[in-house]
Amino acid sequence: MILYKVENPKPSLLSNRVVTIDPGESVTLCVTVQNNGEEIIYRDTYGVGIEVVYPKEGAKYWKLPAERLMVIDMGPGGKSSYTFNAWNRKEKPFTGNFKIHAYIRSIQTDNKLARSGNVTVVLKPPQ
């Protein structure tokens, strides 16, 4: 299971999954991975990351952080937390909505085992 919280900027009062930023600003997501069963075991290596899922070509408008390796034992009930900053590329102007989510990926098989819900980032028009 992947839990997340938008740390910066503060989310909308109407939804904790929507933030609004100006071009060139960043979004900080705190991601907590919790193993509720046997999905994440010690025999494999796992990575945690964030990605832009909407629009399809949306990643080119962002400087996304590198995926992080999970370096702790994630036996049943195990928990691990990560913080990611995604920076909007001011040099590539775009106005509209992006959707970003977190994921857990098996390094050996490249399969994504879990995904979080989406965070909607509304990018204001350039001033």
PDB file of C-alpha atoms in Angstrom, residues 5-120:
ATOM      1  CA  LYS A   5       0.669  13.550   1.495  1.00  0.00           C
ATOM      2  CA  VAL A   6       1.283  16.774  -0.394  1.00  0.00           C
ATOM      3  CA  GLU A   7       3.753  18.638   1.812  1.00  0.00           C
ATOM      4  CA  ASN A   8       4.317  21.772  -0.263  1.00  0.00           C
ATOM      5  CA  PRO A   9       2.464  23.786  -1.460  1.00  0.00           C
ATOM      6  CA  LYS A  10      -0.467  23.294   0.838  1.00  0.00           C
ATOM      7  CA  PRO A  11      -3.319  21.460  -0.930  1.00  0.00           C
ATOM      8  CA  SER A  12      -6.686  22.991  -1.737  1.00  0.00           C
ATOM      9  CA  LEU A  13      -9.195  23.212   1.101  1.00  0.00           C
ATOM     10  CA  LEU A  14     -11.667  21.271  -1.037  1.00  0.00           C
ATOM     11  CA  SER A  15      -9.310  18.368  -1.781  1.00  0.00           C
ATOM     12  CA  ASN A  16      -6.007  17.226  -0.306  1.00  0.00           C
ATOM     13  CA  ARG A  17      -5.141  15.837  -3.752  1.00  0.00           C
ATOM     14  CA  VAL A  18      -5.122  19.153  -5.657  1.00  0.00           C
ATOM     15  CA  VAL A  19      -2.426  21.860  -5.605  1.00  0.00           C
ATOM     16  CA  THR A  20      -1.896  24.990  -7.701  1.00  0.00           C
ATOM     17  CA  ILE A  21       1.560  26.308  -8.607  1.00  0.00           C
ATOM     18  CA  ASP A  22       3.187  28.951 -10.805  1.00  0.00           C
ATOM     19  CA  PRO A  23       5.530  27.975 -13.657  1.00  0.00           C
ATOM     20  CA  GLY A  24       8.949  26.946 -12.318  1.00  0.00           C
ATOM     21  CA  GLU A  25       7.704  26.024  -8.836  1.00  0.00           C
ATOM     22  CA  SER A  26       7.882  22.604  -7.217  1.00  0.00           C
ATOM     23  CA  VAL A  27       5.599  20.099  -5.538  1.00  0.00           C
ATOM     24  CA  THR A  28       6.818  18.079  -2.533  1.00  0.00           C
ATOM     25  CA  LEU A  29       5.227  14.669  -1.938  1.00  0.00           C
ATOM     26  CA  CYS A  30       5.803  12.582   1.183  1.00  0.00           C
ATOM     27  CA  VAL A  31       5.321   8.919   0.273  1.00  0.00           C
ATOM     28  CA  THR A  32       4.922   6.113   2.820  1.00  0.00           C
ATOM     29  CA  VAL A  33       5.156   2.503   1.670  1.00  0.00           C
ATOM     30  CA  GLN A  34       3.511  -0.043   3.958  1.00  0.00           C
ATOM     31  CA  ASN A  35       3.653  -3.795   3.409  1.00  0.00           C
ATOM     32  CA  ASN A  36       0.296  -5.307   4.350  1.00  0.00           C
ATOM     33  CA  GLY A  37       1.098  -8.810   3.151  1.00  0.00           C
ATOM     34  CA  GLU A  38       3.614 -10.800   1.150  1.00  0.00           C
ATOM     35  CA  GLU A  39       3.935  -8.493  -1.886  1.00  0.00           C
ATOM     36  CA  ILE A  40       7.182  -6.904  -0.709  1.00  0.00           C
ATOM     37  CA  ILE A  41       9.623  -9.529   0.517  1.00  0.00           C
ATOM     38  CA  TYR A  42      13.347  -9.670   1.203  1.00  0.00           C
ATOM     39  CA  ARG A  43      14.190 -11.797  -1.855  1.00  0.00           C
ATOM     40  CA  ASP A  44      13.715  -8.936  -4.303  1.00  0.00           C
ATOM     41  CA  THR A  45      14.927  -5.355  -4.634  1.00  0.00           C
ATOM     42  CA  TYR A  46      12.363  -2.590  -4.934  1.00  0.00           C
ATOM     43  CA  GLY A  47      12.336   1.005  -6.060  1.00  0.00           C
ATOM     44  CA  VAL A  48       9.980   3.807  -5.075  1.00  0.00           C
ATOM     45  CA  GLY A  49       9.378   6.773  -7.350  1.00  0.00           C
ATOM     46  CA  ILE A  50       6.939   9.295  -8.727  1.00  0.00           C
ATOM     47  CA  GLU A  51       5.806   9.771 -12.305  1.00  0.00           C
ATOM     48  CA  VAL A  52       3.547  12.013 -14.377  1.00  0.00           C
ATOM     49  CA  VAL A  53       0.596   9.953 -15.609  1.00  0.00           C
ATOM     50  CA  TYR A  54      -1.418  12.718 -17.311  1.00  0.00           C
ATOM     51  CA  PRO A  55      -0.992  14.066 -19.904  1.00  0.00           C
ATOM     52  CA  LYS A  56       0.861  11.224 -21.598  1.00  0.00           C
ATOM     53  CA  GLU A  57       3.804  13.439 -22.633  1.00  0.00           C
ATOM     54  CA  GLY A  58       3.668  15.376 -19.350  1.00  0.00           C
ATOM     55  CA  ALA A  59       7.050  14.264 -17.979  1.00  0.00           C
ATOM     56  CA  LYS A  60       8.901  16.592 -20.364  1.00  0.00           C
ATOM     57  CA  TYR A  61       7.447  19.560 -18.439  1.00  0.00           C
ATOM     58  CA  TRP A  62       8.899  18.357 -15.122  1.00  0.00           C
ATOM     59  CA  LYS A  63      12.265  17.665 -13.491  1.00  0.00           C
ATOM     60  CA  LEU A  64      11.420  14.454 -11.674  1.00  0.00           C
ATOM     61  CA  PRO A  65      13.616  12.931  -8.959  1.00  0.00           C
ATOM     62  CA  ALA A  66      15.383   9.630  -9.464  1.00  0.00           C
ATOM     63  CA  GLU A  67      13.739   6.459  -8.217  1.00  0.00           C
ATOM     64  CA  ARG A  68      14.929   5.437  -4.735  1.00  0.00           C
ATOM     65  CA  LEU A  69      15.856   1.933  -3.630  1.00  0.00           C
ATOM     66  CA  MET A  70      14.047   0.546  -0.616  1.00  0.00           C
ATOM     67  CA  VAL A  71      16.906  -0.312   1.707  1.00  0.00           C
ATOM     68  CA  ILE A  72      15.041  -1.560   4.773  1.00  0.00           C
ATOM     69  CA  ASP A  73      13.427  -4.897   5.562  1.00  0.00           C
ATOM     70  CA  MET A  74       9.842  -4.741   4.345  1.00  0.00           C
ATOM     71  CA  GLY A  75       8.473  -7.886   5.933  1.00  0.00           C
ATOM     72  CA  PRO A  76       4.741  -7.977   6.724  1.00  0.00           C
ATOM     73  CA  GLY A  77       3.831  -4.746   8.501  1.00  0.00           C
ATOM     74  CA  GLY A  78       7.061  -3.008   7.442  1.00  0.00           C
ATOM     75  CA  LYS A  79       6.994   0.720   6.677  1.00  0.00           C
ATOM     76  CA  SER A  80       9.302   3.067   4.803  1.00  0.00           C
ATOM     77  CA  SER A  81       8.973   6.802   4.039  1.00  0.00           C
ATOM     78  CA  TYR A  82      10.393   8.957   1.233  1.00  0.00           C
ATOM     79  CA  THR A  83      10.156  12.611   0.181  1.00  0.00           C
ATOM     80  CA  PHE A  84      10.159  13.623  -3.488  1.00  0.00           C
ATOM     81  CA  ASN A  85      10.351  17.093  -5.081  1.00  0.00           C
ATOM     82  CA  ALA A  86       9.071  17.535  -8.634  1.00  0.00           C
ATOM     83  CA  TRP A  87      10.050  20.833 -10.287  1.00  0.00           C
ATOM     84  CA  ASN A  88       8.080  22.337 -13.143  1.00  0.00           C
ATOM     85  CA  ARG A  89      10.303  23.327 -16.088  1.00  0.00           C
ATOM     86  CA  LYS A  90       9.745  27.062 -16.461  1.00  0.00           C
ATOM     87  CA  GLU A  91      11.548  26.977 -19.815  1.00  0.00           C
ATOM     88  CA  LYS A  92       8.749  24.753 -21.221  1.00  0.00           C
ATOM     89  CA  PRO A  93       5.599  26.840 -20.726  1.00  0.00           C
ATOM     90  CA  PHE A  94       2.384  24.883 -20.249  1.00  0.00           C
ATOM     91  CA  THR A  95      -0.940  25.769 -18.681  1.00  0.00           C
ATOM     92  CA  GLY A  96      -3.310  23.156 -17.374  1.00  0.00           C
ATOM     93  CA  ASN A  97      -3.492  20.083 -15.177  1.00  0.00           C
ATOM     94  CA  PHE A  98      -1.002  17.317 -14.531  1.00  0.00           C
ATOM     95  CA  LYS A  99      -1.564  14.120 -12.580  1.00  0.00           C
ATOM     96  CA  ILE A 100       1.328  12.634 -10.610  1.00  0.00           C
ATOM     97  CA  HIS A 101       1.393   9.419  -8.593  1.00  0.00           C
ATOM     98  CA  ALA A 102       3.866   7.316  -6.620  1.00  0.00           C
ATOM     99  CA  TYR A 103       4.719   3.689  -7.365  1.00  0.00           C
ATOM    100  CA  ILE A 104       6.647   0.650  -6.089  1.00  0.00           C
ATOM    101  CA  ARG A 105       8.589  -1.281  -8.716  1.00  0.00           C
ATOM    102  CA  SER A 106      10.443  -4.602  -8.596  1.00  0.00           C
ATOM    103  CA  ILE A 107      13.980  -3.957  -9.846  1.00  0.00           C
ATOM    104  CA  GLN A 108      14.422  -7.591 -10.986  1.00  0.00           C
ATOM    105  CA  THR A 109      11.199  -7.912 -13.010  1.00  0.00           C
ATOM    106  CA  ASP A 110      10.465  -4.211 -13.712  1.00  0.00           C
ATOM    107  CA  ASN A 111       6.818  -4.825 -12.679  1.00  0.00           C
ATOM    108  CA  LYS A 112       5.024  -2.072 -10.801  1.00  0.00           C
ATOM    109  CA  LEU A 113       3.508  -3.693  -7.718  1.00  0.00           C
ATOM    110  CA  ALA A 114       1.466  -0.770  -6.418  1.00  0.00           C
ATOM    111  CA  ARG A 115       0.493   2.777  -7.306  1.00  0.00           C
ATOM    112  CA  SER A 116      -0.876   5.570  -5.161  1.00  0.00           C
ATOM    113  CA  GLY A 117      -3.848   7.708  -6.011  1.00  0.00           C
ATOM    114  CA  ASN A 118      -3.217  10.699  -8.251  1.00  0.00           C
ATOM    115  CA  VAL A 119      -2.265  14.198  -7.126  1.00  0.00           C
ATOM    116  CA  THR A 120      -3.574  16.866  -9.516  1.00  0.00           C
TER     117      THR A 120
END
